[in-house]
Coordinates of C-alpha atoms in Angstrom, one line a residue:
X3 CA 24.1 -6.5 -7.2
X4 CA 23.2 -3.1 -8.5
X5 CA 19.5 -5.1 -10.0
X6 CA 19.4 -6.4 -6.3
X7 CA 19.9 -2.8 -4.8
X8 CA 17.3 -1.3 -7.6
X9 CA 14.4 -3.9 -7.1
X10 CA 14.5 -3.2 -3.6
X11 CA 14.3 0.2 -3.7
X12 CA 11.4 -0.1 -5.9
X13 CA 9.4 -2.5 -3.3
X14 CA 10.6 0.6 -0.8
X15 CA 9.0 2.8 -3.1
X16 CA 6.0 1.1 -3.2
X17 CA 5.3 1.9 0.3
X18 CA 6.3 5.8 0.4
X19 CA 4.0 6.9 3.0
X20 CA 2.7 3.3 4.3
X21 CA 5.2 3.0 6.9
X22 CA 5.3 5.5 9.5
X23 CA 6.8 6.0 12.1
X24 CA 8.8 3.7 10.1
X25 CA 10.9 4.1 7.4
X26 CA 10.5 2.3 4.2
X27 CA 12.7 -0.5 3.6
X28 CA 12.6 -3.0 0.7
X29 CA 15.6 -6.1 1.1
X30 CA 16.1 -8.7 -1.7
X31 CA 17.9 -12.4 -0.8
X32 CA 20.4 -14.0 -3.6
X33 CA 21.3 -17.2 -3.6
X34 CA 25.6 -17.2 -4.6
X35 CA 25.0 -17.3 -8.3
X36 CA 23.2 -13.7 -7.8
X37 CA 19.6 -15.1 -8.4
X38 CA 16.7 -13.6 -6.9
X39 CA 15.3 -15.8 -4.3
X40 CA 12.9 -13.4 -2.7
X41 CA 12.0 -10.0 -2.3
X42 CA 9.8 -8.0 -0.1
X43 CA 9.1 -4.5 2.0
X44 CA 8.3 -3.3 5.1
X45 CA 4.6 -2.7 5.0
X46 CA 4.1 -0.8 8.2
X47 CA 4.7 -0.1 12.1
X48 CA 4.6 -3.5 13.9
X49 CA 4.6 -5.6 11.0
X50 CA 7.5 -7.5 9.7
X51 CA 10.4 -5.9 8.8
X52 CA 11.6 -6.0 5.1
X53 CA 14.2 -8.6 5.7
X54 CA 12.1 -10.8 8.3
X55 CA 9.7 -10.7 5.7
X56 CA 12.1 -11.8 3.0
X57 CA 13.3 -14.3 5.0
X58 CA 9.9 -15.6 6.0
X59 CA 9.4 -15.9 2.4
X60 CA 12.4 -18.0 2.0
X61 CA 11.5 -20.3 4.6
X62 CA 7.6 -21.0 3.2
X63 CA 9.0 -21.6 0.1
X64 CA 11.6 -23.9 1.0
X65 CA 14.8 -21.6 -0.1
X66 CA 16.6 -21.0 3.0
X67 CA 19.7 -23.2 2.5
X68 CA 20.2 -21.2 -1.0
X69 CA 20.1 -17.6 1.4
X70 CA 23.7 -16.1 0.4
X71 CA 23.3 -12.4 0.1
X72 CA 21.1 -10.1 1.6
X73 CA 20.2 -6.7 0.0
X74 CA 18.4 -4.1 2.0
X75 CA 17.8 -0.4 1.4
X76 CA 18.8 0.5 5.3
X77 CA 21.0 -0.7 7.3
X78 CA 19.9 -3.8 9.2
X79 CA 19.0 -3.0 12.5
X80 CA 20.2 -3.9 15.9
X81 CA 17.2 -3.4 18.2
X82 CA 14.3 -4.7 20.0
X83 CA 11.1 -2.8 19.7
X84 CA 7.4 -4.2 18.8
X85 CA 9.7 -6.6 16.1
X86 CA 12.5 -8.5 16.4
X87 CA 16.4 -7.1 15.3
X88 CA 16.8 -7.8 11.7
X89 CA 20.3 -8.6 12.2
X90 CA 19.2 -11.4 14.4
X91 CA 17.0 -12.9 12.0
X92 CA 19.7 -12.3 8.9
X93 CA 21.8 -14.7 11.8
X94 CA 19.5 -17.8 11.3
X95 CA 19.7 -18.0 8.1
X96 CA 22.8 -19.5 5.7
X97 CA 23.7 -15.9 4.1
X98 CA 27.5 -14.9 4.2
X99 CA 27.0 -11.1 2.3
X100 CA 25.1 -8.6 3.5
X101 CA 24.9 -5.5 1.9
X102 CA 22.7 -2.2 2.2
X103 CA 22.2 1.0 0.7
X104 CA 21.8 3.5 3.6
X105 CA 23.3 3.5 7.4
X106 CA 20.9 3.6 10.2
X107 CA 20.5 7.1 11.6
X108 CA 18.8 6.0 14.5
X109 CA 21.3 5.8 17.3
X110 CA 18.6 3.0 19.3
X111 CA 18.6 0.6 16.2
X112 CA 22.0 1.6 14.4
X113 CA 25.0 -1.4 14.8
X114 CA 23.5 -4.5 12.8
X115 CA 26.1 -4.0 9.8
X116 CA 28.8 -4.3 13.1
X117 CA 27.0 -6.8 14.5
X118 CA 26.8 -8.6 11.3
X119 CA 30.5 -8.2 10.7
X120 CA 31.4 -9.3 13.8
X121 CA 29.6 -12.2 13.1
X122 CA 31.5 -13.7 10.2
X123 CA 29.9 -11.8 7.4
X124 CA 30.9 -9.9 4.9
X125 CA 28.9 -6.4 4.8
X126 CA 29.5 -3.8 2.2
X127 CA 27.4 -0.8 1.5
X128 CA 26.1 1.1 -1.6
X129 CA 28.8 3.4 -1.9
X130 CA 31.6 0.5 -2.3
X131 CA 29.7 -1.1 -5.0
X132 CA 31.8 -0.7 -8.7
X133 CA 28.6 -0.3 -11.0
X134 CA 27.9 2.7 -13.3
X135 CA 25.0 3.2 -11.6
X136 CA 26.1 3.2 -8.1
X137 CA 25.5 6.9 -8.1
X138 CA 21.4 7.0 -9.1
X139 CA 21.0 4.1 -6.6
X140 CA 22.6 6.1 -3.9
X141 CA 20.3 9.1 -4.9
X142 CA 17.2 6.9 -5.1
X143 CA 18.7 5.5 -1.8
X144 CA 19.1 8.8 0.0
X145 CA 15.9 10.2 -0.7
X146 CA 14.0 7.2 0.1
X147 CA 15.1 7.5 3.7
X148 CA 15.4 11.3 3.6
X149 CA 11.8 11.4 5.4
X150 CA 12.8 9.4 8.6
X151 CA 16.4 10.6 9.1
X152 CA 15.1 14.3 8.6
X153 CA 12.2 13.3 11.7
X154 CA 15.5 11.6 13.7
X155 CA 17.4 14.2 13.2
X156 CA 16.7 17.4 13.3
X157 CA 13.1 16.3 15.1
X158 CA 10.8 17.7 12.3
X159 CA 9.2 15.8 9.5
X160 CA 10.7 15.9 6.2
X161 CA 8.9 19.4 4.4
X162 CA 8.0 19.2 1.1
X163 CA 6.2 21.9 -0.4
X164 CA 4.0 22.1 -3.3
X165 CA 3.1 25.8 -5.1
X166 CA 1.4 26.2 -8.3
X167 CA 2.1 29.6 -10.2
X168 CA 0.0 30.9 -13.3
X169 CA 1.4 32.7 -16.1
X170 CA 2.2 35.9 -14.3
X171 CA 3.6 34.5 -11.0
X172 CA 0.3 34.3 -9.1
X173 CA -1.1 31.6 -6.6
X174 CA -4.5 32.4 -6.6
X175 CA -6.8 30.5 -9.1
X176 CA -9.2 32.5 -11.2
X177 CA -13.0 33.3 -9.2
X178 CA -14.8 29.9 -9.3
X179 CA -12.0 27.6 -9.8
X180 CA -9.6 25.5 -7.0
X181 CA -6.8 25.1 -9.4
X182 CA -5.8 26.0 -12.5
X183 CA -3.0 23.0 -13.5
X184 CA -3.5 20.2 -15.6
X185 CA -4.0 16.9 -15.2
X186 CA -0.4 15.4 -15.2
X187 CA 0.2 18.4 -11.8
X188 CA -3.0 17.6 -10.7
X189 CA -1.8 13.5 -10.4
X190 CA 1.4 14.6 -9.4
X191 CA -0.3 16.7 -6.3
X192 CA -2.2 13.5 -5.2
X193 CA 1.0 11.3 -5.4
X194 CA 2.5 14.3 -3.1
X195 CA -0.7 13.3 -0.7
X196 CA -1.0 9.8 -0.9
X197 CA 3.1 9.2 0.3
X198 CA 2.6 12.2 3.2
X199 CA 1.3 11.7 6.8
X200 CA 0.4 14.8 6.9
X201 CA -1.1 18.0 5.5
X202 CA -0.4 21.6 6.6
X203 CA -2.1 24.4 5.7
X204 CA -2.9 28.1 6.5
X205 CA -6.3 29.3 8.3
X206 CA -6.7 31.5 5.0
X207 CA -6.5 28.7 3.0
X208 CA -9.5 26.9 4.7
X209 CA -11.6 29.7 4.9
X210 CA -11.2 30.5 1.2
X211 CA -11.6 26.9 -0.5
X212 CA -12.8 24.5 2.1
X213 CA -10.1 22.2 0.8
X214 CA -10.7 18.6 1.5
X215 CA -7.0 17.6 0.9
X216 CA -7.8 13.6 0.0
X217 CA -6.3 11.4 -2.1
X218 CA -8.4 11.0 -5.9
X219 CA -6.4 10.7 -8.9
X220 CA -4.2 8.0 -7.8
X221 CA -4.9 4.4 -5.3
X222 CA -4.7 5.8 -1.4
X223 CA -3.1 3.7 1.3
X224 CA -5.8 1.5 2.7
X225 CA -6.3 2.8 6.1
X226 CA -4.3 5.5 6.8
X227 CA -5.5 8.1 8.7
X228 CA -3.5 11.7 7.9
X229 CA -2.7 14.5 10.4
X230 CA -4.3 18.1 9.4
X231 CA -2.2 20.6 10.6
X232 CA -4.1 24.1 10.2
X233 CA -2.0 27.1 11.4
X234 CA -4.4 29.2 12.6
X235 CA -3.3 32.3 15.0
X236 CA -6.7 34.0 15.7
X237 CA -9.0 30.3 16.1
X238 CA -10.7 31.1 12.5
X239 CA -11.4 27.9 11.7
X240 CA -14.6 26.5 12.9
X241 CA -15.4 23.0 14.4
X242 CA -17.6 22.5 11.5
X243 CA -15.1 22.2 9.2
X244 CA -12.5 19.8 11.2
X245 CA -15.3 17.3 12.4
X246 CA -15.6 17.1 8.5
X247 CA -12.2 16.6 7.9
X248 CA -12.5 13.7 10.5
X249 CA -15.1 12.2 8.2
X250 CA -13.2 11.8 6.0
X251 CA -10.5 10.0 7.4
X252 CA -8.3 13.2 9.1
X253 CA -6.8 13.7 12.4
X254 CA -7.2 17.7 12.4
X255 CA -5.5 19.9 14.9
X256 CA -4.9 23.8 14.9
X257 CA -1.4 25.2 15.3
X258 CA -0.4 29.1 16.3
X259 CA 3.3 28.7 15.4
X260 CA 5.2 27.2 12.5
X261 CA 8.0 25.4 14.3
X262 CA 5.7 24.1 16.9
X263 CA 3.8 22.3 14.5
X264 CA 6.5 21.1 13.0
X265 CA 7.4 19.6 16.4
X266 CA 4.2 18.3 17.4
X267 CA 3.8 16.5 13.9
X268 CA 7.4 14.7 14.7
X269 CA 6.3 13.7 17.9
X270 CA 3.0 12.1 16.4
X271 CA 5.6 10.2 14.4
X272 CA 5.1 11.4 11.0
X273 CA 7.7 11.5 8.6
X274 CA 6.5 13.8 6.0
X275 CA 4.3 16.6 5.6
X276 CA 3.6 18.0 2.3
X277 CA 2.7 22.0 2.4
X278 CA -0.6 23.1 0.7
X279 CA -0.9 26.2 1.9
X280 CA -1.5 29.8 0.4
X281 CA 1.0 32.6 -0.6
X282 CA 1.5 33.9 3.2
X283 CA 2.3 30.6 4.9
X284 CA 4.2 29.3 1.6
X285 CA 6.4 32.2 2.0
X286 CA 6.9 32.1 5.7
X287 CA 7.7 28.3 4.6
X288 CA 10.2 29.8 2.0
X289 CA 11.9 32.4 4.8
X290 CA 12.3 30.2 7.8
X291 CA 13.9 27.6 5.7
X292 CA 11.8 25.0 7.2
X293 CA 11.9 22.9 3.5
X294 CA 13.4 20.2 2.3
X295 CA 11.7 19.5 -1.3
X296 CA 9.8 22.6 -3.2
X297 CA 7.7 21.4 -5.8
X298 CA 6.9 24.1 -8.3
X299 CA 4.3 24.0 -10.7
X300 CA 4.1 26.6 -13.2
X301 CA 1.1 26.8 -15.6
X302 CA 1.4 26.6 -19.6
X303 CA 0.7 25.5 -21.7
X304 CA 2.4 23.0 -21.1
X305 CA 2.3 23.0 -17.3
X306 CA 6.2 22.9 -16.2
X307 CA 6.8 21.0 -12.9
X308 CA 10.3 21.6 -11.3
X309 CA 11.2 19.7 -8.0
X310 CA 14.2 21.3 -5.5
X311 CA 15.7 19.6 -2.6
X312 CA 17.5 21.6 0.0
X313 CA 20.7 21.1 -0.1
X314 CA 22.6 22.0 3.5

């Protein structure tokens, strides 16, 4: 069970920033002797979800009467939107076990491990499972969903910061340079990109560098079109620069106050927005509390990289 729980969490993985409003879900079916039958993800709004896909799987394979355990990273849910409720589609199939990593905090599609129950089935979740590694998976687990539970509930995106510091505690890169990190931060930062739906920077920030904030060093989501959040009190920022950014693939929009952008980002249904921003707005980041995961790079040789999450 605990391979089941981990290869599903790394389909999940997989689609880190693919998915939103969405969370991302990865489900694996068993047959009773444990095997792997199938094994998919959710790949984004109005598409299948991760066990409808599974399942669809099954059924174009010709598996469906060996269906005996589902495995899903979130609870299955038990609502109608622009897809079908997973734990209706879990119901037309043979399985008997159901079990998943994470409950639903969504109050509108929570209930599909009760309504599973009540069905017959047995559902566990993560936290019952007697494995040595139940407590990584229920990290990995946690985190994955962090994102959309953060968005659902506290109505902000998930925050994750990202500050690089040379030698002597600075933030500004020597005259003529962008950045002064290796290559292994310098992946890392595009990583942070490519799995955000958003970006949110200062005015100063734009002004200074004319960042582009896309997604090089690593493969980019096909498609996906980013919020660009610039705080921007005093209108600095010209239209020049944000009919650029909407070249290149951006949906740009100036912001005068922190926790209204914040807002507005949620209600544009993004999940996470990853904090490039200079040492004024990084530190008003750092003072309101309005973090959940500080990435700190610090420069070498070697570069150090230390990730925090908020813990409250």
């Amino acid at each position: 069970m605990a391979e089941a729980f981990r290869l599903a969490l790394d389909l999940a993985a997989e689609q880190e920033g693919a998915t939103a409003p969405n969370p991302a879900v990865g489900c694996v079916l068993l047959d009773a002797q444990g095997q792997v039958l199938t094994a998919a993800a959710h790949q984004g709004a109005g598409q299948p979800h991760a066990e409808a896909r599974a399942i669809q799987m099954a059924r174009e394979a010709g598996l469906t009467p060996r269906i005996h355990t589902v495995v899903v990273t979130l609870e299955p849910c038990n609502h109608q939107g622009r897809t079908g409720p997973c734990s209706a589609a879990i119901l037309t199939t043979p399985a008997r076990e159901v079990w998943y990593a994470v409950a639903d905090p969504n109050p509108t599609a929570s209930g599909g491990a009760e309504t599973l129950a009540q069905a017959g089935l047995a559902v566990g979740d993560l936290s019952q499972l007697d494995h040595p590694n139940r407590e990584a998976l229920q990290t990995r687990a946690t985190r994955l969903l962090a994102p959309f539970a953060t968005r659902i509930l506290r109505g902000r995106p998930f925050v994750t910061v990202k500050q690089a510091l040379d030698p002597q505690g600075s933030m500004i890169p020597p005259p003529g340079q962008k950045t002064f990190t290796g290559p292994e931060a310098l992946t890392l930062a595009h990583r942070l990109r490519r799995r955000a739906d958003a970006i949110l920077t200062g005015s100063g920030t734009v002004l200074a560098d004319a960042p582009e904030f896309t997604v090089r060093h690593v493969p980019d989501i096909k498609a996906k079109s980013r919020w660009l959040c610039i705080l921007d009190r005093r209108g600095r920022v010209g239209e020049a620069y944000l009919e650029a950014a909407r070249q290149r693939g951006f949906r740009p929009f100036l912001a005068r106050d922190l926790n209204q952008a914040l807002h507005d980002l949620a209600a544009r249904g993004c999940n996470e927005v990853l904090v490039e921003a200079g040492p004024l707005v990084t530190e008003t980041i750092r003072q309101s509390g309005l973090w959940d995961e500080w990435v700190l790079i610090r420069k070498g040789p070697p570069d150090t990289i230390t990730t925090t999450l908020r813990q409250d």
